[in-house]
XYZ file of C-alpha atoms in Angstrom:
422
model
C 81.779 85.429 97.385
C 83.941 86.320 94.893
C 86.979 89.274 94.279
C 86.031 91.722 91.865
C 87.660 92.099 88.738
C 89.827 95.421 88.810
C 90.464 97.814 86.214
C 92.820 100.595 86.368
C 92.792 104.163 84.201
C 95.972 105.284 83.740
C 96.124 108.706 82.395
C 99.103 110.887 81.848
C 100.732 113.542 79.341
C 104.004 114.383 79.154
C 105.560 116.619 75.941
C 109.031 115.940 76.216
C 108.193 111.868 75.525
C 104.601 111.473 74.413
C 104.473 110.888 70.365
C 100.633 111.427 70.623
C 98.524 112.931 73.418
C 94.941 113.530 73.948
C 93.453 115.883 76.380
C 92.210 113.164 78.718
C 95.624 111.475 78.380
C 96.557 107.515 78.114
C 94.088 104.875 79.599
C 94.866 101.547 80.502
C 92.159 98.808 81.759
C 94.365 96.393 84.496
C 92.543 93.230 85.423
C 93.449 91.575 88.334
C 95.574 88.121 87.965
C 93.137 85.832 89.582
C 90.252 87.184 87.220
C 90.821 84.283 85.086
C 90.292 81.815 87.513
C 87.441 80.066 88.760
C 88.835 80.472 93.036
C 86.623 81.117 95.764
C 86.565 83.868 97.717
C 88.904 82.022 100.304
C 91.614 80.482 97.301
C 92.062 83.506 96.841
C 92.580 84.918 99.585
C 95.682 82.061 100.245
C 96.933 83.379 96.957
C 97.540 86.964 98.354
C 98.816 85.546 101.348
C 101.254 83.283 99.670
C 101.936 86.003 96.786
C 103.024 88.599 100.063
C 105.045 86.219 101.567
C 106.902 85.439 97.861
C 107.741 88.996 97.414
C 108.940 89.415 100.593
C 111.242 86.584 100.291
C 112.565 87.714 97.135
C 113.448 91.214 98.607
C 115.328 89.778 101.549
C 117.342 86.693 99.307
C 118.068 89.486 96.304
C 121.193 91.928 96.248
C 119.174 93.704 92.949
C 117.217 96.643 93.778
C 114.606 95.052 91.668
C 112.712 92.593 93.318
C 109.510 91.820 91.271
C 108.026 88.482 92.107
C 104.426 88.250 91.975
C 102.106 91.047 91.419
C 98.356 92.289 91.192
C 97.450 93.291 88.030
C 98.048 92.811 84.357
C 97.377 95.761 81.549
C 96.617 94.854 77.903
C 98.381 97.694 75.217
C 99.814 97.880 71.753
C 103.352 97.894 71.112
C 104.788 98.563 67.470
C 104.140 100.188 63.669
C 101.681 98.504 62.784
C 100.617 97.311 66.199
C 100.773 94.583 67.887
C 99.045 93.264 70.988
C 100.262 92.632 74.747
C 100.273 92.594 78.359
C 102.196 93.447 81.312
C 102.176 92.859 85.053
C 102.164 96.275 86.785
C 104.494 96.752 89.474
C 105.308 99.994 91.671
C 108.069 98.423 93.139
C 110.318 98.143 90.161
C 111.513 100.218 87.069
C 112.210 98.775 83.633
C 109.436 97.934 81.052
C 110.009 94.588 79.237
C 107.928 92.233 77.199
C 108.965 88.802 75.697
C 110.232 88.953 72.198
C 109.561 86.337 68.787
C 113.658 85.692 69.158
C 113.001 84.246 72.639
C 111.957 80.758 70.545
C 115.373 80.622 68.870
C 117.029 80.558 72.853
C 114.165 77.696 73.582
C 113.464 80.087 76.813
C 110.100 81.696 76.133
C 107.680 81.373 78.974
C 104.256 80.744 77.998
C 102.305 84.189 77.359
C 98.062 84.584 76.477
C 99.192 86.566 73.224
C 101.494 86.355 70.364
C 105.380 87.375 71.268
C 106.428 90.846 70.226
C 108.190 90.932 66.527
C 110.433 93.717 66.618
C 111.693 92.536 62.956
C 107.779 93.245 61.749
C 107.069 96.920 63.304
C 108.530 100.208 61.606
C 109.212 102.102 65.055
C 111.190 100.046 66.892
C 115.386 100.810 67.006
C 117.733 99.478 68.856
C 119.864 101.197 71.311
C 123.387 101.860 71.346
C 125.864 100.252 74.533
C 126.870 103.598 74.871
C 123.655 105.552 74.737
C 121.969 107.256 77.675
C 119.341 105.277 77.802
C 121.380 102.270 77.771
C 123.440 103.221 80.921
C 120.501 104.091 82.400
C 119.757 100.671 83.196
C 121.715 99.224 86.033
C 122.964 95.697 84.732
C 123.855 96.615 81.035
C 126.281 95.647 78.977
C 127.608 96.030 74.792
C 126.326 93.085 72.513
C 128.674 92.049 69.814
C 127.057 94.242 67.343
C 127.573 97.267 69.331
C 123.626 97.276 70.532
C 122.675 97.262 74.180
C 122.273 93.882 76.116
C 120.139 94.085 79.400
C 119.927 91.777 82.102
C 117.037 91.820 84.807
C 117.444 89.866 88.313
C 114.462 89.501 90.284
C 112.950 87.190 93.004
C 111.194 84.974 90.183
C 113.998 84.583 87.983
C 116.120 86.350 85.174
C 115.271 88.435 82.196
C 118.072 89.079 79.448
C 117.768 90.669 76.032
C 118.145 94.236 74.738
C 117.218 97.493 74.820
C 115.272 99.664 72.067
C 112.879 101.962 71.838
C 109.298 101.473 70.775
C 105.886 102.937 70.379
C 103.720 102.239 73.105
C 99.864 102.613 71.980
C 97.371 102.690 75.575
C 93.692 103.600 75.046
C 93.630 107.024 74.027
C 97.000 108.136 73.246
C 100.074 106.589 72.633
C 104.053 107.145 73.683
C 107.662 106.345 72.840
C 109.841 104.021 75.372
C 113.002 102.962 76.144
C 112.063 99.492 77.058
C 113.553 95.481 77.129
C 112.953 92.682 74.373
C 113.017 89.876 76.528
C 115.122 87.064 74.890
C 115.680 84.430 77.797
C 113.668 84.197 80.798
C 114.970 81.634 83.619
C 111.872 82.697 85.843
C 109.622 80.699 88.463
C 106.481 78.567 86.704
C 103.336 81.316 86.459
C 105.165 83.916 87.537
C 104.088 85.995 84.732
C 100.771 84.668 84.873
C 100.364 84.785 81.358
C 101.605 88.333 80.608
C 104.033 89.049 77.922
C 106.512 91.137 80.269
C 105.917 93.923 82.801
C 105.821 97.820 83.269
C 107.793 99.199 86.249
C 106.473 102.084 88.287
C 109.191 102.368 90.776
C 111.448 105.516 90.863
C 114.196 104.563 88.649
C 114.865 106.412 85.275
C 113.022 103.893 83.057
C 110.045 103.453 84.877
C 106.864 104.180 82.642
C 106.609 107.404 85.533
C 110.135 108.669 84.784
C 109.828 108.301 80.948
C 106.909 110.066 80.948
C 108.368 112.806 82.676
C 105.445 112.627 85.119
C 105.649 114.041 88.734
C 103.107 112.724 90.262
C 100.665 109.772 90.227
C 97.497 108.051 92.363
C 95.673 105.245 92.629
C 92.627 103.993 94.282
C 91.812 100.290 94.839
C 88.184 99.370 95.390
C 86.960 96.613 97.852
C 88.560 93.502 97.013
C 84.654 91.421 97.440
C 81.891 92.397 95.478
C 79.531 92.043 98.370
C 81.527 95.588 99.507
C 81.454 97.401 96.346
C 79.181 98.367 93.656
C 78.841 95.244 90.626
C 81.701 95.887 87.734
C 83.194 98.904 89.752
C 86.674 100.054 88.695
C 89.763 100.786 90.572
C 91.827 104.002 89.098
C 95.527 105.054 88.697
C 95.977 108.218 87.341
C 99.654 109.327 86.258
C 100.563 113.119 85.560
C 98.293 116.509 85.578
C 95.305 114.372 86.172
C 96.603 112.737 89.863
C 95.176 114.792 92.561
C 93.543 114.107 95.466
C 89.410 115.351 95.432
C 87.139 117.081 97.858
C 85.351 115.094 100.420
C 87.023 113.442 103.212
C 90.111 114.899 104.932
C 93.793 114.693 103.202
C 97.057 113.224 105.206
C 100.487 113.524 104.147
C 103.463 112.310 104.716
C 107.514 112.720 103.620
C 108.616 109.746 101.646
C 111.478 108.330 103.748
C 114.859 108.420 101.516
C 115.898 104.929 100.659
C 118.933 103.394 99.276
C 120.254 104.716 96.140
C 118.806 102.987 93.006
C 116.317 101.339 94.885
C 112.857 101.928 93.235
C 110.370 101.583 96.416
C 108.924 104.172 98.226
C 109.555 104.254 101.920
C 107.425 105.432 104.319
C 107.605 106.284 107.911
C 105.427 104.447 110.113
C 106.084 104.925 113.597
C 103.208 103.342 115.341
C 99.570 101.349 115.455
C 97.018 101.576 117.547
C 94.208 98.923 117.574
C 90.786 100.193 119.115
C 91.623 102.420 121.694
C 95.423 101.448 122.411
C 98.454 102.562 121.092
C 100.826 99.618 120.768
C 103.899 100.022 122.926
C 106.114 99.429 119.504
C 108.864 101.630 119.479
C 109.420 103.538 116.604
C 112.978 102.244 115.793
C 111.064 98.582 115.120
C 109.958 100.259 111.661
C 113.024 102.794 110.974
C 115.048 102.039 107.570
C 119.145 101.928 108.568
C 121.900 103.317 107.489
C 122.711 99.776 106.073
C 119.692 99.674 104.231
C 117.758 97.188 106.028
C 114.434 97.795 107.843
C 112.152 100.261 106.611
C 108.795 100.256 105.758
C 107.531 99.951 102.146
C 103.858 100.787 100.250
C 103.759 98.812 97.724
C 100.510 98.178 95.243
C 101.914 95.402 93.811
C 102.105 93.417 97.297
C 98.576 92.041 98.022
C 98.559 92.244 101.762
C 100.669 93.961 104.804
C 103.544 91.862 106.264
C 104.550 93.394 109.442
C 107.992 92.643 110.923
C 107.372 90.714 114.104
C 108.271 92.947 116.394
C 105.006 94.766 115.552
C 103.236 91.542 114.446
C 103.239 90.090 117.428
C 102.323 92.953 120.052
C 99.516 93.544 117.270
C 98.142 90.073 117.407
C 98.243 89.830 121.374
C 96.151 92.706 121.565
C 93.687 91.858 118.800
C 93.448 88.977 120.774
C 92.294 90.059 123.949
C 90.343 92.556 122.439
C 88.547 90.099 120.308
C 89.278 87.278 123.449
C 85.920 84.665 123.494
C 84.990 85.522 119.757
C 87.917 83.678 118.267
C 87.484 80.758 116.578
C 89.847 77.936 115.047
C 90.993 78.968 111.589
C 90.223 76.554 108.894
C 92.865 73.757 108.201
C 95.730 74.495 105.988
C 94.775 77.979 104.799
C 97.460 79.703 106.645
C 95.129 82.245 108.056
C 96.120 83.029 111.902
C 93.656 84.880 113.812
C 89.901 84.270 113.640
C 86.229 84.784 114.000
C 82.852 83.479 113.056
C 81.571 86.021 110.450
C 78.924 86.509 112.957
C 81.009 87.913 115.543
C 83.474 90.179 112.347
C 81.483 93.168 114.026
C 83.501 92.910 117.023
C 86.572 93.173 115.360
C 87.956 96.681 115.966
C 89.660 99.270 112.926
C 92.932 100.162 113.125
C 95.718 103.106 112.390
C 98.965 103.161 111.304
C 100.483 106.437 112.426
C 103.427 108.168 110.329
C 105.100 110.500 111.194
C 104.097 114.587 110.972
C 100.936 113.265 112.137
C 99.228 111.698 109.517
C 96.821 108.973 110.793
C 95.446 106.167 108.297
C 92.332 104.469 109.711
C 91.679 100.798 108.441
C 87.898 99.486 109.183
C 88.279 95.853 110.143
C 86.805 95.237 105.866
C 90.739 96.496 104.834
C 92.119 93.610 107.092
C 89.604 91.494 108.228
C 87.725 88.656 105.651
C 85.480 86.370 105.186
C 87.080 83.027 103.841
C 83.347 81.341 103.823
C 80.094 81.423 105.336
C 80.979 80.878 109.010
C 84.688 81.881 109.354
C 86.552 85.327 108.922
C 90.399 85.678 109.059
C 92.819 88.908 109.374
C 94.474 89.149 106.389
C 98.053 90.360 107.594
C 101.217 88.348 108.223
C 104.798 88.397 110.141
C 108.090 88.668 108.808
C 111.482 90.063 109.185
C 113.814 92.293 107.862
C 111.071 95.102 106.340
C 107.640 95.805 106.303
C 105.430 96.231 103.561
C 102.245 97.882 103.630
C 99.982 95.597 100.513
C 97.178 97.063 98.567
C 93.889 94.893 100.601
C 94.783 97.436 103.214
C 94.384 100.440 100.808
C 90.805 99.288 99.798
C 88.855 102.754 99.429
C 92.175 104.657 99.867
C 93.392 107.433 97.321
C 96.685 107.480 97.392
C 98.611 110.588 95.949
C 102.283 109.959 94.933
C 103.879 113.388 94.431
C 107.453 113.004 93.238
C 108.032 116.662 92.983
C 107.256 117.416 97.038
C 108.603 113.561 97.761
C 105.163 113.203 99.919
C 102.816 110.565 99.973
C 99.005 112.016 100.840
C 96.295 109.758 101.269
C 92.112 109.955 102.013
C 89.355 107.607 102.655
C 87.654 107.540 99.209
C 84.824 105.911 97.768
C 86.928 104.026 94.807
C 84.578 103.337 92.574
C 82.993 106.786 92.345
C 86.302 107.847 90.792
């Protein structure tokens, strides 16, 4: 059984930044990061697992309110006059665009990218921003190079990013855009964290996200099934970013307030206040998911974390009543794959769905196939882990979810979709 590869649309038009713009907007095709590899369905599976756990490390050991670690998806587009090619990790939990520049090689810190690095030197568009520019304050760790320009410096989970900032022509499918964005010029960053990209493209809500530049208010995104076996052959997943982000007929809509986080932070908070598995509500009080006045706690939606971690004070009241709902069906998991509850795929049937409640009433049913898997032909695991601190709701749980991000309202809506219809 194998994950599908996943492609993503992005399409979005914006006046104030856009130098081109078609009426359909920008496209971008996103593959997903294990598409290159030859894992099985159950590798791959560990990855997520391990790649959740990763990020959620790096959000609880890092001060920065960027914590980018490891992510799901990687975009090919041209950058430059003439252009030249690249690729970036997508990540809606952080903000500034960067890719790796030719000048990297002259530090001896270049980490190991599929294409060419960026030659700013060679394109006719790109220019350097001032230290005391607008753009250059914008970004949170900044600070004046010798010759006046504007030296960035990045600090995430996997490592550092330093360079400096300019702005650039940005080519996607169909239309194309100028950005404020990084040339990388030292990376101190964890082996494969990059996985081969030349940099990444923040989606978070700080000013130089590719959302904010683009002067966008809203955007959505739905993830087909992670397994083929689920979803139709060589069906794509879809984010859309401006007018074209809306939520279609068809299935009823939910929506929620985005819950305020802490200032500069680019995630988007949610409030979860309970789960029921089955038929029964969870006695998990509320205050086990609230975000503090300190900042800690909360709960997060992220698409760039593969799978939900729930803090253990909801883990754990979860997993004692999976397991006496699922009770004789459970099964030893597999040696050394991490995996904690369950089943022989023949019993995955009696594995009930579950909701997350948040508050104003919105209810988001998960059918066991957004948190249940099969790892091989006889065993099938919940993919969901424990943690502390914060919770983070990953994208296998928004399989066949259309999720509307509407800055403007500062609501999240959401409805069961068929993803690949989109």
């Amino acid at each position: 059984m194998e994950i599908s590869l996943v492609f993503i649309v992005l399409v979005l038009c914006s006046s104030a930044t856009l130098a081109t713009c078609s009426t359909a907007g920008f496209r971008m095709e996103l593959t997903h990061v294990d598409a290159k590899g030859s894992y099985t369905a159950a590798e791959r599976v560990q990855r997520a697992m391990a790649s959740t756990r990763q990020r959620l490390a790096s959000i609880a050991d890092v001060s920065a309110p960027v914590h980018w670690n490891t992510t799901q998806y990687i975009a090919e587009y041209l950058i430059g006059t003439p252009p030249q090619r690249a690729e970036a990790l997508i990540d809606t939990g952080s903000d500034l665009i960067w890719t790796q520049c030719s000048t990297c090689s002259l530090h001896g810190s270049c980490v190991k990218q599929g294409l060419p690095f960026y030659n700013a030197s060679k394109s006719d568009s790109f220019h350097p921003v001032s230290c005391n520019d607008t753009l250059c304050l914008a970004n949170q760790e900044h600070t004046c190079a010798k010759d006046g320009s504007c030296a960035f410096g990045a600090f995430y989970g996997a490592g550092d990013a330093r360079g400096s900032i300019g702005t650039e022509v940005f080519t996607f499918e169909n239309g194309s855009a100028t950005l404020t964005f990084g040339c990388a010029k030292t990376l101190l960053i964890s082996p494969g964290a990059l996985d081969g990209a030349s940099g990444l493209i923040g989606l978070g809500r700080g000013p130089l996200s590719l959302v904010s530049q683009t002067g966008a208010t809203k955007f959505s995104y739905c993830h087909t099934p992670y397994l083929r076996s689920n979803t139709t052959a060589g069906a794509s997943s879809h984010l859309f970013v401006g007018a074209s982000a809306s939520l279609s007929g068809g299935s009823p809509v939910m929506s929620m307030p985005f819950v305020e986080g802490p200032k500069h932070y680019p995630f988007y908070y949610v409030p979860l206040v309970g789960i029921t598995v089955g038929h029964t509500r969870l006695s998990i009080p509320p205050s086990v998911f609230a975000l503090k006045k300190n900042g800690d706690g909360g709960v997060l939606i992220d698409s760039g974390n593969p799978t939900t971690a729930l803090v253990n004070e909801a883990y754990w009241p979860l997993r004692k009543e999976l397991g006496r709902q699922l009770n004789g069906s459970l099964v030893p998991p597999p040696a050394g794959n991490g995996m904690d509850l369950c089943v022989a795929v023949a019993q995955e049937k009696t594995v009930p769905s579950m909701v997350f409640h948040f508050s104003g009433g919105a209810d988001m049913v998960l059918p066991r196939e957004n948190y249940w898997v099969p790892l091989d032909n006889s065993t099938s695991c919940m993919v969901m882990d424990n943690t502390t601190g914060l919770s983070i709701i990953g994208n296998f749980q928004m399989q066949n979810k259309h999720l509307l991000y509407d800055l403007a309202k500062d609501e999240l809506s959401f409805q069961t979709a068929d993803c690949s219809s989109l």
